GROMACS .gro file of C-alpha atoms in nm:
model
  202
    1MET     CA    1  -0.002   0.001  -0.002
    2SER     CA    2   0.136   0.342  -0.099
    3GLY     CA    3  -0.092   0.537   0.139
    4MET     CA    4  -0.181   0.782  -0.135
    5THR     CA    5  -0.544   0.903  -0.180
    6GLY     CA    6  -0.698   0.935  -0.522
    7GLY     CA    7  -0.687   1.314  -0.498
    8ALA     CA    8  -0.329   1.329  -0.386
    9LEU     CA    9  -0.223   1.088  -0.662
   10ALA     CA   10  -0.404   1.314  -0.923
   11ARG     CA   11  -0.230   1.620  -0.785
   12LEU     CA   12   0.101   1.441  -0.810
   13ALA     CA   13   0.010   1.354  -1.176
   14PHE     CA   14  -0.055   1.713  -1.265
   15TRP     CA   15   0.269   1.821  -1.106
   16ALA     CA   16   0.447   1.547  -1.302
   17LYS     CA   17   0.292   1.661  -1.623
   18GLY     CA   18   0.427   2.010  -1.574
   19MET     CA   19   0.775   1.895  -1.464
   20THR     CA   20   0.822   1.648  -1.747
   21ALA     CA   21   0.720   1.916  -1.997
   22ILE     CA   22   0.980   2.141  -1.858
   23ARG     CA   23   1.238   1.866  -1.880
   24ASP     CA   24   1.137   1.768  -2.234
   25GLY     CA   25   1.194   2.132  -2.324
   26HIS     CA   26   1.551   2.099  -2.203
   27MET     CA   27   1.482   2.341  -1.919
   28GLU     CA   28   1.498   2.297  -1.542
   29TRP     CA   29   1.381   2.477  -1.228
   30PRO     CA   30   1.657   2.536  -0.979
   31GLY     CA   31   1.571   2.354  -0.656
   32PHE     CA   32   1.355   2.093  -0.826
   33SER     CA   33   1.567   1.789  -0.921
   34TYR     CA   34   1.471   1.419  -0.934
   35THR     CA   35   1.642   1.084  -0.972
   36GLU     CA   36   1.606   0.871  -1.286
   37VAL     CA   37   1.369   0.643  -1.097
   38GLU     CA   38   1.151   0.949  -0.997
   39TRP     CA   39   1.160   1.087  -1.348
   40ALA     CA   40   1.037   0.747  -1.486
   41ARG     CA   41   0.748   0.741  -1.232
   42MET     CA   42   0.657   1.098  -1.311
   43THR     CA   43   0.646   1.017  -1.683
   44THR     CA   44   0.414   0.733  -1.612
   45LEU     CA   45   0.188   0.951  -1.399
   46ALA     CA   46   0.182   1.232  -1.659
   47LYS     CA   47   0.050   1.008  -1.937
   48PRO     CA   48  -0.316   1.002  -1.830
   49VAL     CA   49  -0.329   1.375  -1.789
   50GLY     CA   50  -0.509   1.530  -2.073
   51THR     CA   51  -0.645   1.850  -1.912
   52TYR     CA   52  -0.325   2.009  -1.797
   53GLN     CA   53  -0.380   2.351  -1.971
   54LEU     CA   54  -0.728   2.373  -1.810
   55PHE     CA   55  -0.579   2.276  -1.475
   56THR     CA   56  -0.315   2.548  -1.491
   57LEU     CA   57  -0.574   2.818  -1.576
   58VAL     CA   58  -0.822   2.700  -1.296
   59ASN     CA   59  -0.528   2.681  -1.043
   60ALA     CA   60  -0.407   3.021  -1.137
   61ALA     CA   61  -0.762   3.175  -1.106
   62ILE     CA   62  -0.822   3.014  -0.770
   63PHE     CA   63  -0.474   3.114  -0.641
   64ILE     CA   64  -0.507   3.470  -0.760
   65THR     CA   65  -0.844   3.490  -0.576
   66ILE     CA   66  -0.684   3.344  -0.255
   67ALA     CA   67  -0.400   3.598  -0.292
   68ALA     CA   68  -0.640   3.886  -0.331
   69LEU     CA   69  -0.832   3.778  -0.026
   70GLY     CA   70  -0.503   3.754   0.165
   71ILE     CA   71  -0.403   4.104   0.060
   72PHE     CA   72  -0.730   4.276   0.139
   73CYS     CA   73  -0.831   4.071   0.443
   74VAL     CA   74  -0.492   4.015   0.611
   75PHE     CA   75  -0.205   4.235   0.481
   76LEU     CA   76  -0.389   4.573   0.449
   77PRO     CA   77  -0.567   4.542   0.779
   78LEU     CA   78  -0.247   4.447   0.955
   79ALA     CA   79  -0.058   4.727   0.782
   80ALA     CA   80  -0.325   4.975   0.889
   81LEU     CA   81  -0.310   4.854   1.245
   82LEU     CA   82   0.065   4.829   1.282
   83PHE     CA   83   0.154   5.137   1.073
   84PRO     CA   84  -0.121   5.399   1.126
   85VAL     CA   85   0.103   5.668   1.002
   86PRO     CA   86   0.243   5.562   0.662
   87ALA     CA   87   0.500   5.838   0.639
   88GLU     CA   88   0.661   5.716   0.958
   89THR     CA   89   0.664   5.349   0.853
   90SER     CA   90   0.999   5.182   0.873
   91ALA     CA   91   1.090   5.017   0.550
   92ILE     CA   92   1.230   4.710   0.708
   93LYS     CA   93   0.915   4.655   0.920
   94PHE     CA   94   0.683   4.701   0.621
   95SER     CA   95   0.899   4.461   0.412
   96LEU     CA   96   0.898   4.188   0.691
   97LEU     CA   97   0.512   4.220   0.721
   98LEU     CA   98   0.480   4.185   0.346
   99ALA     CA   99   0.714   3.886   0.346
  100ALA     CA  100   0.525   3.709   0.627
  101CYS     CA  101   0.188   3.762   0.456
  102ALA     CA  102   0.328   3.645   0.121
  103PHE     CA  103   0.464   3.333   0.293
  104LEU     CA  104   0.124   3.261   0.443
  105ILE     CA  105  -0.065   3.326   0.127
  106ILE     CA  106   0.161   3.101  -0.082
  107GLY     CA  107   0.216   2.841   0.193
  108ILE     CA  108  -0.149   2.807   0.262
  109GLY     CA  109  -0.310   2.935  -0.055
  110LEU     CA  110  -0.114   2.729  -0.304
  111PRO     CA  111  -0.190   2.382  -0.152
  112ILE     CA  112  -0.563   2.490  -0.139
  113SER     CA  113  -0.565   2.601  -0.497
  114LEU     CA  114  -0.397   2.279  -0.609
  115ARG     CA  115  -0.648   2.072  -0.419
  116LEU     CA  116  -0.951   2.267  -0.556
  117SER     CA  117  -0.834   2.272  -0.907
  118THR     CA  118  -0.763   1.898  -0.898
  119THR     CA  119  -1.110   1.833  -0.766
  120LEU     CA  120  -1.269   2.055  -1.030
  121VAL     CA  121  -1.061   1.946  -1.330
  122ALA     CA  122  -0.934   1.590  -1.295
  123PRO     CA  123  -1.183   1.369  -1.494
  124LYS     CA  124  -1.287   1.030  -1.381
  125ALA     CA  125  -1.111   0.854  -1.663
  126MET     CA  126  -0.777   1.009  -1.552
  127ARG     CA  127  -0.837   0.914  -1.197
  128ALA     CA  128  -0.918   0.559  -1.295
  129ALA     CA  129  -0.603   0.536  -1.493
  130LEU     CA  130  -0.378   0.634  -1.213
  131VAL     CA  131  -0.268   0.347  -0.988
  132ALA     CA  132  -0.062   0.423  -0.678
  133VAL     CA  133   0.266   0.222  -0.629
  134PRO     CA  134   0.517   0.222  -0.342
  135GLY     CA  135   0.723   0.528  -0.352
  136ASP     CA  136   0.449   0.770  -0.460
  137GLN     CA  137   0.391   0.901  -0.105
  138ALA     CA  138   0.770   0.971  -0.076
  139LEU     CA  139   0.775   1.148  -0.414
  140ALA     CA  140   0.480   1.358  -0.317
  141ALA     CA  141   0.649   1.454   0.016
  142LYS     CA  142   0.966   1.552  -0.178
  143VAL     CA  143   0.770   1.770  -0.408
  144SER     CA  144   0.589   1.934  -0.111
  145TRP     CA  145   0.923   1.993   0.061
  146GLN     CA  146   1.069   2.153  -0.256
  147ILE     CA  147   0.775   2.383  -0.290
  148ASN     CA  148   0.796   2.493   0.075
  149ARG     CA  149   1.172   2.543   0.052
  150ILE     CA  150   1.145   2.778  -0.252
  151THR     CA  151   0.857   2.951  -0.087
  152LEU     CA  152   1.058   3.018   0.219
  153VAL     CA  153   1.361   3.152   0.026
  154LEU     CA  154   1.144   3.372  -0.205
  155CYS     CA  155   0.921   3.516   0.075
  156GLY     CA  156   1.192   3.539   0.340
  157LEU     CA  157   1.466   3.698   0.138
  158LEU     CA  158   1.351   3.799  -0.207
  159VAL     CA  159   1.046   4.010  -0.118
  160PRO     CA  160   1.218   4.212   0.138
  161GLY     CA  161   1.518   4.240  -0.080
  162ILE     CA  162   1.326   4.367  -0.372
  163LEU     CA  163   1.156   4.628  -0.168
  164LEU     CA  164   1.457   4.748   0.021
  165PHE     CA  165   1.701   4.753  -0.263
  166ILE     CA  166   1.487   4.843  -0.559
  167ALA     CA  167   1.176   5.014  -0.459
  168TYR     CA  168   1.320   5.203  -0.157
  169ASP     CA  169   1.682   5.235  -0.283
  170ILE     CA  170   1.808   5.333   0.056
  171GLU     CA  171   2.127   5.294   0.253
  172ALA     CA  172   2.013   4.979   0.433
  173GLY     CA  173   2.288   4.935   0.680
  174PRO     CA  174   2.488   4.625   0.773
  175THR     CA  175   2.178   4.413   0.867
  176ILE     CA  176   2.003   4.441   0.537
  177THR     CA  177   2.330   4.419   0.343
  178ALA     CA  178   2.393   4.096   0.515
  179LEU     CA  179   2.050   3.966   0.419
  180LYS     CA  180   2.116   4.064   0.060
  181TRP     CA  181   2.441   3.865   0.043
  182LEU     CA  182   2.271   3.580   0.232
  183ALA     CA  183   1.996   3.572  -0.054
  184ILE     CA  184   2.262   3.572  -0.319
  185ALA     CA  185   2.456   3.288  -0.141
  186LEU     CA  186   2.135   3.076  -0.099
  187THR     CA  187   2.054   3.110  -0.461
  188ALA     CA  188   2.407   3.010  -0.557
  189VAL     CA  189   2.393   2.709  -0.329
  190SER     CA  190   2.048   2.603  -0.475
  191VAL     CA  191   2.184   2.625  -0.830
  192ALA     CA  192   2.505   2.440  -0.736
  193ILE     CA  193   2.304   2.158  -0.564
  194GLY     CA  194   2.079   2.124  -0.864
  195GLY     CA  195   2.384   2.103  -1.094
  196TRP     CA  196   2.559   1.847  -0.865
  197GLN     CA  197   2.244   1.630  -0.857
  198ARG     CA  198   2.215   1.638  -1.235
  199ARG     CA  199   2.575   1.533  -1.272
  200LYS     CA  200   2.525   1.256  -1.017
  201GLN     CA  201   2.220   1.115  -1.207
  202SER     CA  202   2.406   1.126  -1.543
   0.00000   0.00000   0.00000
């Protein structure tokens, strides 16, 4: 028994469809690498998927709706509460609030949108063609970890960095400068790990 539900297996199949399309186009996402065995399994999972474009459209629409709710119902009320005088708002405090809200929106909203879009789009014929095998649960857990890791890096470092170094263009001081170089270092490490894993698999 793999321990995978039908919905979870369908979500994994949609993910596999997208990732195999990227691989077949001779492209790659830094931070998303797989072994030859995992690629073979994802290729098998992707075959019954015939509604991928519709899935991406529905998923995007749902996630944008969730993001809008997060901005208007969470971020803006918190910003008004914590920073009642915008002119006196600290750039770093505003950036940290935005990063935290972005992490919540993506960390919670993306799994919700994936679940809802799979429920709405995955046809019965596709679900019937998907048969779970041992290892599927571990592969799904790996994908989930990869998504969470990238989300943490983007929201924890990239969002504040963009605001502080582009939008504000201020002298940030040693703390923010250290965060900038930490973001650069983490990006380099992620790319290096991805390249090393690709060479190891070849």
